[in-house]
PDB file of C-alpha atoms in Angstrom:
ATOM      1  CA  MET A 264       5.315  33.971 -19.671  1.00  0.00           C
ATOM      2  CA  VAL A 265       3.062  36.429 -21.467  1.00  0.00           C
ATOM      3  CA  ILE A 266       0.097  35.133 -23.466  1.00  0.00           C
ATOM      4  CA  PRO A 267      -0.438  36.847 -26.845  1.00  0.00           C
ATOM      5  CA  VAL A 268      -4.070  37.372 -27.807  1.00  0.00           C
ATOM      6  CA  HIS A 269      -3.996  39.741 -30.812  1.00  0.00           C
ATOM      7  CA  ASP A 270      -1.621  41.769 -32.953  1.00  0.00           C
ATOM      8  CA  VAL A 271      -2.385  45.198 -34.406  1.00  0.00           C
ATOM      9  CA  ASN A 272      -1.067  44.325 -37.844  1.00  0.00           C
ATOM     10  CA  PRO A 273      -3.844  43.846 -40.413  1.00  0.00           C
ATOM     11  CA  ALA A 274      -3.300  41.411 -43.272  1.00  0.00           C
ATOM     12  CA  ARG A 275      -4.480  42.133 -46.795  1.00  0.00           C
ATOM     13  CA  GLY A 276      -5.871  38.693 -47.645  1.00  0.00           C
ATOM     14  CA  THR A 277      -7.318  35.593 -46.046  1.00  0.00           C
ATOM     15  CA  PRO A 278      -4.589  33.352 -44.556  1.00  0.00           C
ATOM     16  CA  TRP A 279      -5.920  30.116 -46.036  1.00  0.00           C
ATOM     17  CA  VAL A 280      -2.723  28.142 -45.407  1.00  0.00           C
ATOM     18  CA  THR A 281      -2.614  29.181 -41.757  1.00  0.00           C
ATOM     19  CA  TYR A 282      -6.254  28.187 -41.321  1.00  0.00           C
ATOM     20  CA  GLY A 283      -5.591  24.914 -43.135  1.00  0.00           C
ATOM     21  CA  LEU A 284      -2.608  24.102 -40.908  1.00  0.00           C
ATOM     22  CA  ILE A 285      -4.654  24.797 -37.786  1.00  0.00           C
ATOM     23  CA  ALA A 286      -7.496  22.601 -39.034  1.00  0.00           C
ATOM     24  CA  ALA A 287      -5.100  19.799 -39.984  1.00  0.00           C
ATOM     25  CA  ASN A 288      -3.414  19.873 -36.580  1.00  0.00           C
ATOM     26  CA  ILE A 289      -6.744  19.698 -34.766  1.00  0.00           C
ATOM     27  CA  LEU A 290      -8.085  16.881 -36.933  1.00  0.00           C
ATOM     28  CA  VAL A 291      -4.913  14.810 -36.571  1.00  0.00           C
ATOM     29  CA  PHE A 292      -4.920  15.344 -32.823  1.00  0.00           C
ATOM     30  CA  LEU A 293      -8.532  14.167 -32.554  1.00  0.00           C
ATOM     31  CA  ALA A 294      -7.615  11.069 -34.587  1.00  0.00           C
ATOM     32  CA  MET A 295      -4.675  10.151 -32.358  1.00  0.00           C
ATOM     33  CA  PRO A 296      -5.241   7.113 -30.086  1.00  0.00           C
ATOM     34  CA  GLY A 297      -6.236   8.047 -26.566  1.00  0.00           C
ATOM     35  CA  THR A 298      -7.305  11.609 -27.366  1.00  0.00           C
ATOM     36  CA  ILE A 299     -10.959  10.681 -27.064  1.00  0.00           C
ATOM     37  CA  GLY A 300     -11.087   7.763 -24.645  1.00  0.00           C
ATOM     38  CA  LEU A 301     -13.881   5.297 -25.325  1.00  0.00           C
ATOM     39  CA  PRO A 302     -15.749   3.942 -22.259  1.00  0.00           C
ATOM     40  CA  TRP A 303     -14.845   0.316 -22.966  1.00  0.00           C
ATOM     41  CA  GLU A 304     -11.143   0.989 -23.550  1.00  0.00           C
ATOM     42  CA  SER A 305      -8.760   0.592 -20.632  1.00  0.00           C
ATOM     43  CA  ARG A 306      -6.092   3.164 -19.941  1.00  0.00           C
ATOM     44  CA  LEU A 307      -3.429   0.559 -20.698  1.00  0.00           C
ATOM     45  CA  ALA A 308      -4.983  -0.217 -24.084  1.00  0.00           C
ATOM     46  CA  GLN A 309      -5.009   3.483 -24.980  1.00  0.00           C
ATOM     47  CA  THR A 310      -1.382   3.838 -23.893  1.00  0.00           C
ATOM     48  CA  CYS A 311      -0.276   0.864 -25.990  1.00  0.00           C
ATOM     49  CA  GLU A 312      -2.104   2.172 -29.045  1.00  0.00           C
ATOM     50  CA  LEU A 313      -0.556   5.602 -28.584  1.00  0.00           C
ATOM     51  CA  HIS A 314       2.975   4.179 -28.267  1.00  0.00           C
ATOM     52  CA  ALA A 315       2.487   2.169 -31.460  1.00  0.00           C
ATOM     53  CA  PHE A 316       1.113   5.231 -33.256  1.00  0.00           C
ATOM     54  CA  LEU A 317       4.033   7.442 -32.202  1.00  0.00           C
ATOM     55  CA  ASP A 318       6.640   4.839 -33.117  1.00  0.00           C
ATOM     56  CA  HIS A 319       5.157   4.812 -36.607  1.00  0.00           C
ATOM     57  CA  TYR A 320       4.613   8.518 -37.252  1.00  0.00           C
ATOM     58  CA  ALA A 321       6.795  10.522 -34.842  1.00  0.00           C
ATOM     59  CA  ALA A 322      10.348  11.639 -35.574  1.00  0.00           C
ATOM     60  CA  VAL A 323      13.020   9.909 -33.490  1.00  0.00           C
ATOM     61  CA  PRO A 324      16.486  11.536 -33.313  1.00  0.00           C
ATOM     62  CA  ARG A 325      18.380   8.225 -33.462  1.00  0.00           C
ATOM     63  CA  GLU A 326      16.483   7.243 -36.591  1.00  0.00           C
ATOM     64  CA  LEU A 327      17.030  10.629 -38.264  1.00  0.00           C
ATOM     65  CA  ILE A 328      20.775  10.785 -37.732  1.00  0.00           C
ATOM     66  CA  HIS A 329      21.862   7.138 -37.813  1.00  0.00           C
ATOM     67  CA  ASP A 330      18.956   5.625 -39.782  1.00  0.00           C
ATOM     68  CA  GLN A 331      18.647   3.007 -37.036  1.00  0.00           C
ATOM     69  CA  LEU A 332      15.100   1.714 -37.143  1.00  0.00           C
ATOM     70  CA  PRO A 333      14.128  -0.481 -34.180  1.00  0.00           C
ATOM     71  CA  ARG A 334      13.782  -4.202 -34.772  1.00  0.00           C
ATOM     72  CA  LEU A 335      10.906  -4.487 -32.282  1.00  0.00           C
ATOM     73  CA  VAL A 336       8.195  -1.901 -31.678  1.00  0.00           C
ATOM     74  CA  PRO A 337       4.886  -1.751 -29.787  1.00  0.00           C
ATOM     75  CA  THR A 338       2.124  -3.335 -31.832  1.00  0.00           C
ATOM     76  CA  GLY A 339      -0.709  -1.562 -30.047  1.00  0.00           C
ATOM     77  CA  ASP A 340      -1.980  -4.780 -28.450  1.00  0.00           C
ATOM     78  CA  VAL A 341      -2.155  -5.666 -24.750  1.00  0.00           C
ATOM     79  CA  SER A 342      -1.150  -8.983 -23.266  1.00  0.00           C
ATOM     80  CA  ALA A 343      -0.541 -10.468 -19.821  1.00  0.00           C
ATOM     81  CA  GLY A 344       3.022 -11.495 -18.994  1.00  0.00           C
ATOM     82  CA  PRO A 345       4.897 -12.740 -15.922  1.00  0.00           C
ATOM     83  CA  ARG A 346       4.787  -9.249 -14.410  1.00  0.00           C
ATOM     84  CA  GLY A 347       1.191  -8.551 -15.344  1.00  0.00           C
ATOM     85  CA  PRO A 348      -0.502  -6.921 -18.350  1.00  0.00           C
ATOM     86  CA  GLY A 349       1.587  -4.782 -20.674  1.00  0.00           C
ATOM     87  CA  CYS A 350       2.084  -3.647 -24.260  1.00  0.00           C
ATOM     88  CA  VAL A 351       2.989  -6.279 -26.833  1.00  0.00           C
ATOM     89  CA  ILE A 352       6.108  -5.658 -28.935  1.00  0.00           C
ATOM     90  CA  GLY A 353       6.938  -7.259 -32.249  1.00  0.00           C
ATOM     91  CA  GLU A 354       8.402  -6.631 -35.646  1.00  0.00           C
ATOM     92  CA  PRO A 355       6.979  -3.498 -37.296  1.00  0.00           C
ATOM     93  CA  GLY A 356       4.304  -4.170 -39.859  1.00  0.00           C
ATOM     94  CA  TYR A 357       5.144  -1.020 -41.805  1.00  0.00           C
ATOM     95  CA  ASP A 358       8.056   0.637 -43.594  1.00  0.00           C
ATOM     96  CA  LYS A 359       8.964   3.891 -41.869  1.00  0.00           C
ATOM     97  CA  SER A 360      10.796   6.730 -43.600  1.00  0.00           C
ATOM     98  CA  PRO A 361      12.732   8.778 -41.018  1.00  0.00           C
ATOM     99  CA  VAL A 362      12.816  11.775 -43.378  1.00  0.00           C
ATOM    100  CA  LEU A 363       9.049  11.712 -43.882  1.00  0.00           C
ATOM    101  CA  SER A 364       8.491  11.240 -40.133  1.00  0.00           C
ATOM    102  CA  VAL A 365       9.731  14.791 -39.556  1.00  0.00           C
ATOM    103  CA  PHE A 366       6.789  16.065 -41.601  1.00  0.00           C
ATOM    104  CA  THR A 367       4.180  13.827 -39.964  1.00  0.00           C
ATOM    105  CA  SER A 368       5.501  14.675 -36.496  1.00  0.00           C
ATOM    106  CA  MET A 369       4.662  18.358 -37.126  1.00  0.00           C
ATOM    107  CA  PHE A 370       0.964  17.482 -36.837  1.00  0.00           C
ATOM    108  CA  LEU A 371       1.188  15.403 -33.638  1.00  0.00           C
ATOM    109  CA  HIS A 372       0.721  16.849 -30.153  1.00  0.00           C
ATOM    110  CA  GLY A 373       1.030  15.506 -26.649  1.00  0.00           C
ATOM    111  CA  GLY A 374      -2.134  17.018 -25.196  1.00  0.00           C
ATOM    112  CA  TRP A 375      -4.742  19.754 -25.449  1.00  0.00           C
ATOM    113  CA  LEU A 376      -2.511  22.379 -23.820  1.00  0.00           C
ATOM    114  CA  HIS A 377       0.325  21.584 -26.238  1.00  0.00           C
ATOM    115  CA  LEU A 378      -2.023  21.812 -29.224  1.00  0.00           C
ATOM    116  CA  LEU A 379      -3.941  24.949 -28.231  1.00  0.00           C
ATOM    117  CA  GLY A 380      -0.798  26.856 -27.252  1.00  0.00           C
ATOM    118  CA  ASN A 381       0.814  26.150 -30.614  1.00  0.00           C
ATOM    119  CA  MET A 382      -2.321  27.008 -32.579  1.00  0.00           C
ATOM    120  CA  LEU A 383      -2.745  30.295 -30.699  1.00  0.00           C
ATOM    121  CA  PHE A 384       0.727  31.475 -31.713  1.00  0.00           C
ATOM    122  CA  LEU A 385       0.219  30.278 -35.290  1.00  0.00           C
ATOM    123  CA  LEU A 386      -3.124  32.074 -35.583  1.00  0.00           C
ATOM    124  CA  ILE A 387      -1.827  35.397 -34.261  1.00  0.00           C
ATOM    125  CA  PHE A 388       1.499  35.586 -36.085  1.00  0.00           C
ATOM    126  CA  GLY A 389       1.057  33.306 -39.095  1.00  0.00           C
ATOM    127  CA  ASN A 390      -1.399  35.448 -41.054  1.00  0.00           C
ATOM    128  CA  ASN A 391       1.028  38.323 -41.601  1.00  0.00           C
ATOM    129  CA  ILE A 392       3.876  36.035 -42.649  1.00  0.00           C
ATOM    130  CA  GLU A 393       1.583  34.261 -45.109  1.00  0.00           C
ATOM    131  CA  ASP A 394       0.382  37.635 -46.375  1.00  0.00           C
ATOM    132  CA  ARG A 395       3.974  38.766 -46.952  1.00  0.00           C
ATOM    133  CA  MET A 396       5.263  35.538 -48.526  1.00  0.00           C
ATOM    134  CA  GLY A 397       2.224  34.297 -50.411  1.00  0.00           C
ATOM    135  CA  HIS A 398       0.401  31.020 -49.829  1.00  0.00           C
ATOM    136  CA  VAL A 399       2.752  28.554 -51.534  1.00  0.00           C
ATOM    137  CA  ARG A 400       6.008  30.118 -50.377  1.00  0.00           C
ATOM    138  CA  TYR A 401       4.642  30.417 -46.829  1.00  0.00           C
ATOM    139  CA  PHE A 402       3.751  26.714 -46.710  1.00  0.00           C
ATOM    140  CA  LEU A 403       7.214  25.761 -47.962  1.00  0.00           C
ATOM    141  CA  PHE A 404       8.754  28.142 -45.418  1.00  0.00           C
ATOM    142  CA  TYR A 405       6.715  26.518 -42.629  1.00  0.00           C
ATOM    143  CA  VAL A 406       7.828  23.013 -43.623  1.00  0.00           C
ATOM    144  CA  VAL A 407      11.494  24.001 -44.016  1.00  0.00           C
ATOM    145  CA  CYS A 408      11.513  25.572 -40.542  1.00  0.00           C
ATOM    146  CA  GLY A 409       9.948  22.413 -39.134  1.00  0.00           C
ATOM    147  CA  TYR A 410      12.615  20.264 -40.764  1.00  0.00           C
ATOM    148  CA  ALA A 411      15.391  22.565 -39.567  1.00  0.00           C
ATOM    149  CA  ALA A 412      14.050  22.363 -36.016  1.00  0.00           C
ATOM    150  CA  GLY A 413      13.654  18.584 -36.134  1.00  0.00           C
ATOM    151  CA  TYR A 414      17.085  17.832 -37.549  1.00  0.00           C
ATOM    152  CA  GLY A 415      18.719  20.511 -35.416  1.00  0.00           C
ATOM    153  CA  PHE A 416      17.373  18.870 -32.278  1.00  0.00           C
ATOM    154  CA  ALA A 417      18.309  15.409 -33.542  1.00  0.00           C
ATOM    155  CA  LEU A 418      21.921  16.418 -34.241  1.00  0.00           C
ATOM    156  CA  LEU A 419      22.339  17.477 -30.622  1.00  0.00           C
ATOM    157  CA  ASN A 420      20.489  14.421 -29.284  1.00  0.00           C
ATOM    158  CA  ASP A 421      21.505  11.771 -31.813  1.00  0.00           C
ATOM    159  CA  GLY A 422      21.335   8.910 -29.315  1.00  0.00           C
ATOM    160  CA  SER A 423      17.790   9.626 -28.161  1.00  0.00           C
ATOM    161  CA  GLY A 424      15.044   7.138 -28.923  1.00  0.00           C
ATOM    162  CA  ASP A 425      12.260   9.344 -27.603  1.00  0.00           C
ATOM    163  CA  PRO A 426       9.682  10.546 -30.149  1.00  0.00           C
ATOM    164  CA  LEU A 427       9.799  14.199 -31.175  1.00  0.00           C
ATOM    165  CA  ILE A 428       6.339  15.603 -31.870  1.00  0.00           C
ATOM    166  CA  GLY A 429       4.627  18.951 -32.259  1.00  0.00           C
ATOM    167  CA  ALA A 430       4.376  21.945 -34.562  1.00  0.00           C
ATOM    168  CA  SER A 431       6.454  24.105 -32.206  1.00  0.00           C
ATOM    169  CA  GLY A 432       9.606  24.068 -34.346  1.00  0.00           C
ATOM    170  CA  ALA A 433       7.777  25.199 -37.487  1.00  0.00           C
ATOM    171  CA  ILE A 434       5.785  27.817 -35.558  1.00  0.00           C
ATOM    172  CA  ALA A 435       8.989  29.067 -33.967  1.00  0.00           C
ATOM    173  CA  GLY A 436      10.153  29.764 -37.525  1.00  0.00           C
ATOM    174  CA  VAL A 437       7.017  31.857 -38.057  1.00  0.00           C
ATOM    175  CA  LEU A 438       7.824  33.816 -34.891  1.00  0.00           C
ATOM    176  CA  GLY A 439      11.393  34.389 -36.041  1.00  0.00           C
ATOM    177  CA  ALA A 440      10.151  35.708 -39.385  1.00  0.00           C
ATOM    178  CA  TYR A 441       7.676  37.991 -37.620  1.00  0.00           C
ATOM    179  CA  LEU A 442      10.442  39.441 -35.462  1.00  0.00           C
ATOM    180  CA  VAL A 443      12.490  40.248 -38.573  1.00  0.00           C
ATOM    181  CA  LEU A 444       9.646  41.665 -40.666  1.00  0.00           C
ATOM    182  CA  TYR A 445       7.425  43.350 -38.062  1.00  0.00           C
ATOM    183  CA  PRO A 446       9.514  44.138 -34.960  1.00  0.00           C
ATOM    184  CA  LYS A 447       7.492  47.269 -34.147  1.00  0.00           C
ATOM    185  CA  ALA A 448       4.035  45.753 -34.584  1.00  0.00           C
ATOM    186  CA  ARG A 449       1.899  46.055 -31.476  1.00  0.00           C
ATOM    187  CA  VAL A 450       0.828  42.859 -29.779  1.00  0.00           C
ATOM    188  CA  TRP A 451      -1.844  42.584 -27.117  1.00  0.00           C
ATOM    189  CA  VAL A 452      -0.754  40.181 -24.400  1.00  0.00           C
ATOM    190  CA  LEU A 453      -2.007  38.981 -21.039  1.00  0.00           C
ATOM    191  CA  VAL A 454       0.569  39.147 -18.262  1.00  0.00           C
ATOM    192  CA  PRO A 455      -0.151  37.028 -15.160  1.00  0.00           C
ATOM    193  CA  PHE A 456       0.308  39.506 -12.290  1.00  0.00           C
ATOM    194  CA  LEU A 457      -2.210  38.638  -9.563  1.00  0.00           C
ATOM    195  CA  VAL A 458      -4.779  38.835 -12.371  1.00  0.00           C
ATOM    196  CA  PHE A 459      -4.229  38.710 -16.133  1.00  0.00           C
ATOM    197  CA  LEU A 460      -3.120  42.235 -16.962  1.00  0.00           C
ATOM    198  CA  PRO A 461      -3.668  43.290 -20.602  1.00  0.00           C
ATOM    199  CA  LEU A 462      -0.697  45.090 -22.147  1.00  0.00           C
ATOM    200  CA  ARG A 463       0.104  46.337 -25.632  1.00  0.00           C
ATOM    201  CA  LEU A 464       3.769  45.619 -26.303  1.00  0.00           C
ATOM    202  CA  PRO A 465       5.974  45.819 -29.394  1.00  0.00           C
ATOM    203  CA  ALA A 466       6.570  42.490 -31.112  1.00  0.00           C
ATOM    204  CA  TRP A 467      10.336  42.693 -30.600  1.00  0.00           C
ATOM    205  CA  MET A 468       9.770  42.635 -26.843  1.00  0.00           C
ATOM    206  CA  VAL A 469       7.197  39.806 -26.850  1.00  0.00           C
ATOM    207  CA  LEU A 470       9.063  37.551 -29.271  1.00  0.00           C
ATOM    208  CA  GLY A 471      12.501  38.486 -27.967  1.00  0.00           C
ATOM    209  CA  PHE A 472      11.421  37.513 -24.460  1.00  0.00           C
ATOM    210  CA  TRP A 473       9.963  34.248 -25.761  1.00  0.00           C
ATOM    211  CA  PHE A 474      13.159  33.395 -27.648  1.00  0.00           C
ATOM    212  CA  GLY A 475      15.300  34.278 -24.650  1.00  0.00           C
ATOM    213  CA  LEU A 476      13.356  31.842 -22.486  1.00  0.00           C
ATOM    214  CA  GLN A 477      13.725  29.083 -25.069  1.00  0.00           C
ATOM    215  CA  ALA A 478      17.475  29.691 -25.288  1.00  0.00           C
ATOM    216  CA  VAL A 479      17.861  29.580 -21.494  1.00  0.00           C
ATOM    217  CA  TYR A 480      15.728  26.463 -21.149  1.00  0.00           C
ATOM    218  CA  SER A 481      17.538  24.706 -24.006  1.00  0.00           C
ATOM    219  CA  SER A 482      20.741  25.005 -21.975  1.00  0.00           C
ATOM    220  CA  GLY A 483      19.066  23.168 -19.112  1.00  0.00           C
ATOM    221  CA  GLU A 484      18.790  26.201 -16.855  1.00  0.00           C
ATOM    222  CA  GLY A 485      15.556  26.841 -15.006  1.00  0.00           C
ATOM    223  CA  ILE A 486      13.921  23.484 -15.802  1.00  0.00           C
ATOM    224  CA  SER A 487      13.896  20.076 -14.174  1.00  0.00           C
ATOM    225  CA  GLU A 488      15.574  17.046 -15.724  1.00  0.00           C
ATOM    226  CA  ALA A 489      12.107  15.552 -16.201  1.00  0.00           C
ATOM    227  CA  GLY A 490      11.158  18.205 -18.758  1.00  0.00           C
ATOM    228  CA  THR A 491       9.930  16.792 -22.068  1.00  0.00           C
ATOM    229  CA  ILE A 492       9.824  19.977 -24.171  1.00  0.00           C
ATOM    230  CA  ALA A 493      12.356  20.173 -27.016  1.00  0.00           C
ATOM    231  CA  TYR A 494      13.490  23.760 -26.412  1.00  0.00           C
ATOM    232  CA  THR A 495      16.470  23.316 -28.723  1.00  0.00           C
ATOM    233  CA  ALA A 496      14.064  22.664 -31.604  1.00  0.00           C
ATOM    234  CA  HIS A 497      12.338  25.973 -30.816  1.00  0.00           C
ATOM    235  CA  VAL A 498      15.657  27.837 -30.905  1.00  0.00           C
ATOM    236  CA  VAL A 499      16.735  26.269 -34.218  1.00  0.00           C
ATOM    237  CA  GLY A 500      13.327  26.825 -35.828  1.00  0.00           C
ATOM    238  CA  PHE A 501      13.283  30.473 -34.698  1.00  0.00           C
ATOM    239  CA  LEU A 502      16.751  31.168 -36.110  1.00  0.00           C
ATOM    240  CA  ALA A 503      15.855  29.406 -39.374  1.00  0.00           C
ATOM    241  CA  GLY A 504      12.767  31.594 -39.704  1.00  0.00           C
ATOM    242  CA  MET A 505      14.811  34.743 -39.138  1.00  0.00           C
ATOM    243  CA  LEU A 506      17.365  33.786 -41.771  1.00  0.00           C
ATOM    244  CA  LEU A 507      14.776  32.827 -44.378  1.00  0.00           C
ATOM    245  CA  ALA A 508      12.740  36.000 -43.822  1.00  0.00           C
ATOM    246  CA  TRP A 509      15.686  38.404 -43.842  1.00  0.00           C
ATOM    247  CA  PRO A 510      15.744  38.925 -47.660  1.00  0.00           C
ATOM    248  CA  LEU A 511      12.116  40.137 -47.448  1.00  0.00           C
ATOM    249  CA  LYS A 512      12.782  42.739 -44.779  1.00  0.00           C
ATOM    250  CA  ALA A 513      13.691  45.615 -47.125  1.00  0.00           C
ATOM    251  CA  GLY A 514      10.396  45.460 -49.036  1.00  0.00           C
ATOM    252  CA  THR A 515       8.092  44.946 -46.064  1.00  0.00           C
ATOM    253  CA  PRO A 516       5.871  47.966 -45.247  1.00  0.00           C
ATOM    254  CA  PRO A 517       6.034  48.841 -41.539  1.00  0.00           C
ATOM    255  CA  PRO A 518       2.958  48.382 -39.353  1.00  0.00           C
ATOM    256  CA  PRO A 519       1.630  51.141 -37.078  1.00  0.00           C
ATOM    257  CA  GLU A 520       4.305  51.863 -34.487  1.00  0.00           C
ATOM    258  CA  PRO A 521       3.550  51.451 -30.758  1.00  0.00           C
ATOM    259  CA  ARG A 522       3.330  54.558 -28.576  1.00  0.00           C
ATOM    260  CA  GLY A 523       4.953  53.064 -25.509  1.00  0.00           C
ATOM    261  CA  LEU A 524       3.852  50.431 -23.031  1.00  0.00           C
ATOM    262  CA  LEU A 525       0.185  51.057 -22.294  1.00  0.00           C
ATOM    263  CA  PHE A 526      -2.527  49.027 -20.666  1.00  0.00           C
ATOM    264  CA  GLY A 527      -6.264  49.067 -20.098  1.00  0.00           C
ATOM    265  CA  ARG A 528      -8.706  51.300 -21.970  1.00  0.00           C
ATOM    266  CA  ARG A 529      -6.093  53.942 -22.897  1.00  0.00           C
ATOM    267  CA  ALA A 530      -4.050  51.375 -24.773  1.00  0.00           C
ATOM    268  CA  ARG A 531      -6.744  50.448 -27.245  1.00  0.00           C
ATOM    269  CA  PRO A 532      -5.635  51.256 -30.773  1.00  0.00           C
ATOM    270  CA  ARG A 533      -7.451  54.214 -32.349  1.00  0.00           C
ATOM    271  CA  GLU A 534      -6.642  53.360 -35.932  1.00  0.00           C
ATOM    272  CA  THR A 535      -9.380  51.962 -38.136  1.00  0.00           C
ATOM    273  CA  TRP A 536      -8.756  49.506 -40.922  1.00  0.00           C
TER     274      TRP A 536
END
């Protein structure tokens, strides 16, 4: 998989919504139980708190499609039972809205790698989509893509009780919009080939390759059964972003076109902005 690091596609204004989304995702992640382990907290206590937190705020396919809220959920407490210490379950002390949980789940992540990978893609590709759509319309677009990804995954996994978290579905929508609006924009990427080789590739190649991988993985090919990534949500979010951005394609000014596949010093863009 290539790692994007920069696109040669200058934006006209400051992408305040993109920056705000990145900040919100980081702050929510730092506030999640277990992210910053305290010295006096046991690993089991952190796990129980995290399970209770996710049951409250994460989207669950079974709840979205069938509106079947569990009667018993983890409370976040730890207790010793016949088989040893474990997480306490009980009746939920809150009223959960499955529809609203799709929104809150967009700001939850399963680890630093999950968070930083998502924020990298959002930072690189989100500014141009926000610039093209405007702040308010871009935020609504981001949320709609996230909802499309969440419900799309839930429809195909309606019996699953596993929590669905992450901004990947919404960000996939941003990538789909970028592919429609700026297919010829140049993107600097790092390709792992013995060392990280810097290449300047057109966006259609970078994002097309990314989408192709998601489509293959969503079919179950090339991954183990233990995988926990919702590739189907990525595919649905990407397609939703393409469809929503298509009406804007005709009025979008083209970015500087790439001059082939170059690497190293010769590939550095000579344009000034």
